[in-house]
CSV table of C-alpha atoms in Angstrom, one decimal:
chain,number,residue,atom,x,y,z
A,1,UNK,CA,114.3,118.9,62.3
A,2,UNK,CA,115.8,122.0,64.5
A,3,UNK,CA,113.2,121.7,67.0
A,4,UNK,CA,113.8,118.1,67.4
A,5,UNK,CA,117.6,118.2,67.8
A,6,UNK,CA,116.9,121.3,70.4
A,7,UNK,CA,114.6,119.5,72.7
A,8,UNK,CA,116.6,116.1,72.3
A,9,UNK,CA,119.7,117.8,73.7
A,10,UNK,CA,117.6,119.9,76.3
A,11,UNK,CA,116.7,116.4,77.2
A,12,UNK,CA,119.8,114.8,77.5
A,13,UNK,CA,120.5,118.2,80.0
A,14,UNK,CA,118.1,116.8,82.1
A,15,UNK,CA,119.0,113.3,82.3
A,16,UNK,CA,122.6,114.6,83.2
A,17,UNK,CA,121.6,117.0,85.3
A,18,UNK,CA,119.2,114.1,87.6
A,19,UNK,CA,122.4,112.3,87.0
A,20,UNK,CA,124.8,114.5,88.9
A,21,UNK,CA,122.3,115.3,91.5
A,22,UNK,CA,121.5,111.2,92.3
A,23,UNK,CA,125.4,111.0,92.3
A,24,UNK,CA,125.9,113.4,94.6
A,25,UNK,CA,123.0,112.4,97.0
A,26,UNK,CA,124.6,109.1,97.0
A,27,UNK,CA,128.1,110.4,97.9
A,28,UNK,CA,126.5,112.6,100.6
A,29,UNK,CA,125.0,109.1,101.7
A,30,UNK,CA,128.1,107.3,101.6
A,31,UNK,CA,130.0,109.6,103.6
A,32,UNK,CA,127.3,110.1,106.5
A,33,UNK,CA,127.3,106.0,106.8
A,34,UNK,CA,131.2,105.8,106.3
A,35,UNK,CA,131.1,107.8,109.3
A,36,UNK,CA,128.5,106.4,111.3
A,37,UNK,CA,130.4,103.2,110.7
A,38,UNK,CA,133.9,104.4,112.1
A,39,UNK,CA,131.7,105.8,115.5
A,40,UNK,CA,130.1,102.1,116.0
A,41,UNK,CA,133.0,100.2,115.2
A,42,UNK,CA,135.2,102.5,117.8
A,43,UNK,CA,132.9,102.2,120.4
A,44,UNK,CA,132.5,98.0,119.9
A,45,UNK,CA,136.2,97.5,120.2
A,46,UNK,CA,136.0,99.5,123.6
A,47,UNK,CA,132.9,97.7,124.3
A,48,UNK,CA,135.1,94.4,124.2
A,49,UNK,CA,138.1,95.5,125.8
A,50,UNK,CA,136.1,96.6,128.8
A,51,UNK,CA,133.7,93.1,128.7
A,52,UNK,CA,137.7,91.2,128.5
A,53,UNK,CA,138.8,93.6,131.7
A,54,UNK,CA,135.8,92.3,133.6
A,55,UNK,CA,135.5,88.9,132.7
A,56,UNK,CA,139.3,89.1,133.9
A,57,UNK,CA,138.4,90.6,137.1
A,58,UNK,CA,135.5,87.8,137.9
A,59,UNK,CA,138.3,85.2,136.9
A,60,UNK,CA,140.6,86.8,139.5
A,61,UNK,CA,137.9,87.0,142.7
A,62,UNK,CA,137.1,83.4,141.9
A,63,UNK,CA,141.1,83.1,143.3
A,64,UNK,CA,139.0,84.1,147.5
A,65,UNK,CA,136.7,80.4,146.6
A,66,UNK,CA,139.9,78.4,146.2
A,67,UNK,CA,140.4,76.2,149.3
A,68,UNK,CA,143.5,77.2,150.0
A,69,UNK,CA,142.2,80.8,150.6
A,70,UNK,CA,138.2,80.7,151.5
A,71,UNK,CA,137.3,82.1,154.7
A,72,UNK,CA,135.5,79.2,156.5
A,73,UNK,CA,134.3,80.9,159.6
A,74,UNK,CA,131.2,82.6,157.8
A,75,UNK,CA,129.2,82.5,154.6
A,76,UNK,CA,131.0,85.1,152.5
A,77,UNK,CA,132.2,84.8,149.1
A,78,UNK,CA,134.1,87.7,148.6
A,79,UNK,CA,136.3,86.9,152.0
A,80,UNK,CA,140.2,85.5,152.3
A,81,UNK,CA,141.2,84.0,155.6
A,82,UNK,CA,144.7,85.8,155.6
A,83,UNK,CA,145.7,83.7,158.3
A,84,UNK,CA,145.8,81.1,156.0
A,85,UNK,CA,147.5,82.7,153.1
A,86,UNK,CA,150.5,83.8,155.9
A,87,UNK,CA,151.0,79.9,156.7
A,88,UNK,CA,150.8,78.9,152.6
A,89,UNK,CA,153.4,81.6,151.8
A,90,UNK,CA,155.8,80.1,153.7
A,91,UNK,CA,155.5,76.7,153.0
A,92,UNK,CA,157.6,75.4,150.5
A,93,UNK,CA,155.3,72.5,149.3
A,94,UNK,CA,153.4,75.2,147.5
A,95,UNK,CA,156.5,76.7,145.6
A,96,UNK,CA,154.8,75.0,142.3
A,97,UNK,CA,151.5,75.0,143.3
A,98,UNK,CA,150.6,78.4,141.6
A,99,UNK,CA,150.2,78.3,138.0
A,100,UNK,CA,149.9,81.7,137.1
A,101,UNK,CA,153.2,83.8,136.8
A,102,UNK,CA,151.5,86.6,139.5
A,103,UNK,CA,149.7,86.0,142.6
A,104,UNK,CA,149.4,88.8,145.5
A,105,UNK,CA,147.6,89.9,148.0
A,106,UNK,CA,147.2,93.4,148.6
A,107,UNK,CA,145.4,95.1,151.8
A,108,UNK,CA,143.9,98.3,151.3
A,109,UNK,CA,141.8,99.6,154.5
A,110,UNK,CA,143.4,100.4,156.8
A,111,UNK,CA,146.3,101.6,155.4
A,112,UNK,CA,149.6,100.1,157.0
A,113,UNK,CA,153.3,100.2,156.0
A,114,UNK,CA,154.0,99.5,153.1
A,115,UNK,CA,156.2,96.1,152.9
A,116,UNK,CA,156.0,92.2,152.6
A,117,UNK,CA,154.3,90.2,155.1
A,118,UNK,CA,155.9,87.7,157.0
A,119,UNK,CA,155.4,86.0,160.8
A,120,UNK,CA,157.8,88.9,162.3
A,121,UNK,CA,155.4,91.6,160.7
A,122,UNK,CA,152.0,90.2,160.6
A,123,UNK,CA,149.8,92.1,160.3
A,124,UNK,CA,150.9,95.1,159.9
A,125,UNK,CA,152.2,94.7,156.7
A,126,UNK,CA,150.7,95.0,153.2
A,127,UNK,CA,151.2,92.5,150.1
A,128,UNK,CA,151.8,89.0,150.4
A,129,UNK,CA,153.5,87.8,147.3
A,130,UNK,CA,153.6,84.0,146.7
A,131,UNK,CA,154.9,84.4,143.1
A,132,UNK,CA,155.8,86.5,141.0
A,133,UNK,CA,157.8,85.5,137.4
A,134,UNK,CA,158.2,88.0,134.2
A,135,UNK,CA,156.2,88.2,131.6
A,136,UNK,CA,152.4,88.8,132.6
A,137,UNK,CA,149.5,91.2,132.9
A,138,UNK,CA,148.1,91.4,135.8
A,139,UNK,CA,144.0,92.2,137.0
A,140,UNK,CA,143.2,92.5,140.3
A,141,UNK,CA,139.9,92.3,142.3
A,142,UNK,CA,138.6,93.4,145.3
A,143,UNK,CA,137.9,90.9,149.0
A,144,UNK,CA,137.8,91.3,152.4
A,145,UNK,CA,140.7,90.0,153.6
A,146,UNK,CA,139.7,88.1,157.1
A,147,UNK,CA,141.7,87.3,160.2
A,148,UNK,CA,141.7,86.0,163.4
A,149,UNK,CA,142.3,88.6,166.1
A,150,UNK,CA,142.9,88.2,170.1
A,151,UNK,CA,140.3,91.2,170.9
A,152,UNK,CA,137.8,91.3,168.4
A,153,UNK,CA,137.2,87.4,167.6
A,154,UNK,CA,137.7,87.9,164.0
A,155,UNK,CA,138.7,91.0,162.4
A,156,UNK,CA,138.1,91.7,158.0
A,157,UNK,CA,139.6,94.6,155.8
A,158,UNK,CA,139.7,95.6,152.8
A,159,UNK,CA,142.1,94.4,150.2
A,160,UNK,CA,143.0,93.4,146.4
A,161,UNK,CA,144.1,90.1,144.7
A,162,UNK,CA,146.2,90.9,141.5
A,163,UNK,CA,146.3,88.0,139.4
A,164,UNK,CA,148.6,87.7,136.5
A,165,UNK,CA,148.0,86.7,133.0
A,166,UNK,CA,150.6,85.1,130.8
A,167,UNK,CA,150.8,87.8,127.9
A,168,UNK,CA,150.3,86.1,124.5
A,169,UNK,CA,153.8,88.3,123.1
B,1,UNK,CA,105.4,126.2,79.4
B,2,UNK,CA,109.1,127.5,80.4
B,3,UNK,CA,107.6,128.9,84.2
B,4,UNK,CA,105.7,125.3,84.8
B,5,UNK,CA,109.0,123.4,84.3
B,6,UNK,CA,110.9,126.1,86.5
B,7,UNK,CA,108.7,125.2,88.9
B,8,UNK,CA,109.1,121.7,89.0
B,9,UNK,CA,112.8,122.2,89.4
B,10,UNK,CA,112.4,124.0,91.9
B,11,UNK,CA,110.3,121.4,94.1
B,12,UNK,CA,112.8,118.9,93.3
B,13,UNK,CA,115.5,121.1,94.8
B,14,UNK,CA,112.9,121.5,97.8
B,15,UNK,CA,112.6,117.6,97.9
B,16,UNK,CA,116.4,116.9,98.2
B,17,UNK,CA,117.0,119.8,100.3
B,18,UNK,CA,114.3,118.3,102.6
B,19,UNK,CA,115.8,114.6,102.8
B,20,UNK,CA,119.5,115.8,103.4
B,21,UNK,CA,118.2,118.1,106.4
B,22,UNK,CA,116.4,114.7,107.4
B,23,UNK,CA,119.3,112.5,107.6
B,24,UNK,CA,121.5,115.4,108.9
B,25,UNK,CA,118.8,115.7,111.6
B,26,UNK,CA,118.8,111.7,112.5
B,27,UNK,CA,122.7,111.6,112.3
B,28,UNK,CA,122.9,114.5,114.7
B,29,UNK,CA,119.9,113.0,117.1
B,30,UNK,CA,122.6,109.7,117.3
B,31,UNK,CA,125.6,111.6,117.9
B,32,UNK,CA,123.9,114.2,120.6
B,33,UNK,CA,122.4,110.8,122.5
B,34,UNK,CA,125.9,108.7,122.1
B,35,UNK,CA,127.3,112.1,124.0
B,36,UNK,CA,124.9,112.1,126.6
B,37,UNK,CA,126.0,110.7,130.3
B,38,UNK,CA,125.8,107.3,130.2
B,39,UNK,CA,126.0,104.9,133.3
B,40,UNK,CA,127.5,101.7,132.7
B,41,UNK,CA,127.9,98.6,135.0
B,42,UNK,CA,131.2,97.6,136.2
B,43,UNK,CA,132.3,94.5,138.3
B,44,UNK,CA,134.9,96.4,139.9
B,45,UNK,CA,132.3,98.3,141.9
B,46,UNK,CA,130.4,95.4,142.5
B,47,UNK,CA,132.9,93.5,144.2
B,48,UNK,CA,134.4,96.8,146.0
B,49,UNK,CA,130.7,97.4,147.4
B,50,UNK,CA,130.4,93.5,148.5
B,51,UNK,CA,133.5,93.5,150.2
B,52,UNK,CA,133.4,96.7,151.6
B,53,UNK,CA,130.2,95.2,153.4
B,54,UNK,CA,132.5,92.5,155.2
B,55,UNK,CA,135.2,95.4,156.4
B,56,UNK,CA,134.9,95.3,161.0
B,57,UNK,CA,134.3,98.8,161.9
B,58,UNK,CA,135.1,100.4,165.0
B,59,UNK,CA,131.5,100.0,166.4
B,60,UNK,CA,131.3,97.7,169.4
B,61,UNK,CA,128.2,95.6,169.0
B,62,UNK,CA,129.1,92.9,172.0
B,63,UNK,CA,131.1,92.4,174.6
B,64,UNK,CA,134.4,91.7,172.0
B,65,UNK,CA,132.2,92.3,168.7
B,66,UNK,CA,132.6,94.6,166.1
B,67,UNK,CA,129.7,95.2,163.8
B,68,UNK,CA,130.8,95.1,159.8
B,69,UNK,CA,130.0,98.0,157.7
B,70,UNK,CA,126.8,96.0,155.8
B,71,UNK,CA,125.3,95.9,159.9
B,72,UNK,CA,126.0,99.3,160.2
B,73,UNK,CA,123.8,100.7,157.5
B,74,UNK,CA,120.9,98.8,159.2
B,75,UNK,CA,122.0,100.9,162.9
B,76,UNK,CA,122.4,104.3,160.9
B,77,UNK,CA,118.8,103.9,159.6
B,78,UNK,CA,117.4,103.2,162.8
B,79,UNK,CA,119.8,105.5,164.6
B,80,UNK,CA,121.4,102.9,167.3
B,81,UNK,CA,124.5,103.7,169.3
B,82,UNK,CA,127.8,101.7,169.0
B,83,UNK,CA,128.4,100.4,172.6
B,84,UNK,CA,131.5,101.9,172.9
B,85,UNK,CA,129.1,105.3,172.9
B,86,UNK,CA,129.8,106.7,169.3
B,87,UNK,CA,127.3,107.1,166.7
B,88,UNK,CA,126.6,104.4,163.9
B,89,UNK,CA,125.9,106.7,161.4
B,90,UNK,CA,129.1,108.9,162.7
B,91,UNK,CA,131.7,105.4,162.3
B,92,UNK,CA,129.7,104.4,158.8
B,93,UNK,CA,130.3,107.9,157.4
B,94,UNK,CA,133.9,108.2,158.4
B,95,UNK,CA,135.0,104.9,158.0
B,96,UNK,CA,132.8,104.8,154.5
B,97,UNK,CA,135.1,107.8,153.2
B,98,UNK,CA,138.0,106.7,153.8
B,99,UNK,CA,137.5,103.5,152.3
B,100,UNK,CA,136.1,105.1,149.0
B,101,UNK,CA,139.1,107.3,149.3
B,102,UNK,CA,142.1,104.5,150.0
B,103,UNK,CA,140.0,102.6,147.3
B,104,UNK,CA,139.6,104.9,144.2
B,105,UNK,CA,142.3,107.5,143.1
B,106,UNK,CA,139.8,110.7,143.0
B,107,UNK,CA,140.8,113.5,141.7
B,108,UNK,CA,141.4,116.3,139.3
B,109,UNK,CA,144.2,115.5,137.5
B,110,UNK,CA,142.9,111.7,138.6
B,111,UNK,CA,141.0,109.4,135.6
B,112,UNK,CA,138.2,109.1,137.8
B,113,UNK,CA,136.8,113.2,138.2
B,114,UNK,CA,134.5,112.2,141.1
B,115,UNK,CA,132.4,110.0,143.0
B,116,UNK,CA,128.5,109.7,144.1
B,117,UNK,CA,127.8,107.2,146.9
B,118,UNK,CA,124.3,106.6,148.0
B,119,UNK,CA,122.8,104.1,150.1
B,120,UNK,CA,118.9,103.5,150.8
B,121,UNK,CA,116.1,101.2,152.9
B,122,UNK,CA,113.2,100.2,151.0
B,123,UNK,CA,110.7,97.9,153.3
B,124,UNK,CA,109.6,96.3,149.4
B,125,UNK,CA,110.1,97.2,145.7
B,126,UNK,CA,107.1,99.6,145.4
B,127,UNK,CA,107.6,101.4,148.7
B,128,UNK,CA,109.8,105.0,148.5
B,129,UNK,CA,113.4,104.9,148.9
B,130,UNK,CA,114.5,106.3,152.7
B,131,UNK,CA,117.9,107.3,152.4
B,132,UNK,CA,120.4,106.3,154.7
B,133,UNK,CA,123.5,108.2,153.8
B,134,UNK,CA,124.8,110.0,150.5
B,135,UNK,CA,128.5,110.7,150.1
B,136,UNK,CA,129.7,113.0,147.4
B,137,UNK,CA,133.5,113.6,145.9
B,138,UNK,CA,135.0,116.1,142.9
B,139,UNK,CA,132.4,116.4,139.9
B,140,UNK,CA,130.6,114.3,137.6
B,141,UNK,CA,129.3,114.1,134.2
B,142,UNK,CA,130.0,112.6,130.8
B,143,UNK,CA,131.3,108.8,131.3
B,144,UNK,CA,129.9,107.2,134.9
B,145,UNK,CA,130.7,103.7,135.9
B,146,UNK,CA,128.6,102.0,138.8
B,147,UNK,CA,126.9,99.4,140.3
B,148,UNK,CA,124.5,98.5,143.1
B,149,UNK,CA,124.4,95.9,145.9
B,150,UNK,CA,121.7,95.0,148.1
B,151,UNK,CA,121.9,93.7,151.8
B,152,UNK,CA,119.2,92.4,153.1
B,153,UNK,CA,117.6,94.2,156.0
B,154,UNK,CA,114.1,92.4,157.4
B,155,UNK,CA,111.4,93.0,156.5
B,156,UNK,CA,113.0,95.4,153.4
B,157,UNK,CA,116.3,95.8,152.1
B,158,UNK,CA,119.3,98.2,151.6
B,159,UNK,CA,120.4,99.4,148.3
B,160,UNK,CA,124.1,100.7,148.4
B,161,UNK,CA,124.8,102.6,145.1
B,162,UNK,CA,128.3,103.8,144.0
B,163,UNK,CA,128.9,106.0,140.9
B,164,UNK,CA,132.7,106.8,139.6
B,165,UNK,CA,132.5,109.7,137.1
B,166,UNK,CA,135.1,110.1,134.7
């Protein structure tokens, strides 16, 4: 009867004992996936953010194929006959044309002054600004931006368009 | 009776001891190669290194021609002269830097640490690189961002790598 009672509660030791230690090996597991989880999940929100920025930035360099922009005189995609843009600035016709709340164009090499173009200071200026309203966030993308010039036939630097979004707030 | 079931404790204790140090070692593996420099494409570069093709150098090709920077990669690997007696190599290197730097804020106290430009001739895909010129700014490690554009050059092609390290 003794011996009985003595190895039935030796036994339940056991079981508790396997108990605790499948209890802890499974808190031990928790934690190490809890925490795997939080590094994937931080990483695939950056992951989108930077797969928005650039599907952002091919939306904006589409802006050098628009008609009103493209670079006719050779094959090139990423070009912007500036010429062009100067005369469309000015024009008042245009004043709606833009639906986007910013559109600029930037030049970046070489560097010149910094100020607005217009037919006094072209083209030694820098942006062209054909609108600009509050309320956006803006991308920007790099082109060439191309010209016409008296000694070199035609003459390309290096620039930006910044392209504004309408921000959802 | 009372040693054998020691024992058999005490190879369970091994056991668990031995799948915890295997998970911790897996879980570390992940972490250590998450950490590790990792290179990842960006668009920006892409159309910085397209467009940086179409920019008109300083090098007179013609009479009133100016070669682009994408011609003069070809005339730095085969060593032509501009005709306005300068280098090719010399205008792509100088122009080349200061379009990286007027392009990309580099610095220390910068987000982007440093840059690695590289650009290369391969007559087809199994033949060896021959490099054309490599430009280097500040440090890298860690977080790289980069892309690479070709130009064709007949009968092969030019690679034209850029690297931002942040």
């Amino acid at each position: 009867m003794t011996n009985s009672f003595v190895s039935s509660s030796r036994g339940q030791m056991k079981i508790q004992q396997m108990a605790f230690v499948l209890l802890a090996l499974m808190i031990f597991f928790a934690i190490v996936a809890l925490f795997y989880i939080t590094i994937r999940s931080g990483s695939l929100s950056s992951d989108v953010e930077a797969l928005r920025e650039e599907e952002a930035k091919e939306m904006v360099r589409k802006v050098s194929s628009w008609p009103e922009f493209a670079w006719s005189a050779s094959d090139c995609a990423a070009c912007i006959d500036l010429d062009k843009a100067l005369v469309l600035m000015d024009n008042e016709n245009y004043n709606d044309f833009w639906d986007v709340p910013f559109l600029q164009i930037e030049k970046i090499y070489p560097e010149s002054e910094k100020k607005e173009c217009n037919k006094q200071n072209y083209p030694d200026c820098s942006t062209m600004t054909f609108v600009k309203e509050e309320g956006f966030v803006a991308h920007s993308a790099f082109v060439a931006l191309c010209r016409y010039d008296s000694e070199s036939g035609s003459k390309c630097d290096l620039g930006k368009i910044n392209l504004g979004f309408r921000s959802s707030e | 009776m009372k040693n054998k079931r020691g024992q058999e404790e005490i190879v369970g204790f091994v056991l668990i001891m031995v799948i915890v140090v295997v998970v911790l070692v897996v879980f570390l593996g992940i972490s250590l190669r998450d950490n590790q420099a990792t290179t990842r494409e960006s668009t920006d570069i892409y159309q910085f290194l397209e467009s940086m093709g179409e920019v008109t150098s300083e090098c007179q090709i013609r009479n009133s021609e100016f070669a682009d920077i994408a011609e003069l990669f070809a005339k730095c690997d085969s060593n032509e002269l501009c005709l306005n007696d300068i280098g090719s190599c010399q205008v792509l290197e100088s122009e080349l830097r200061v379009l990286l730097d007027s392009s990309w804020n580099v610095g220390e106290n910068a987000s982007i640490r440093g840059y690695k430009f590289a650009s290369s001739y391969a007559s087809n895909s199994d033949a060896e690189k021959e490099e054309i010129l490599t430009l280097e700014k500040g440090t890298c490690g860690g977080n790289i961002r980069g892309a690479s554009y070709l130009i064709p050059a007949f009968p092969g092609r030019i690679v034209n790598t850029l690297e931002l390290c942040y």
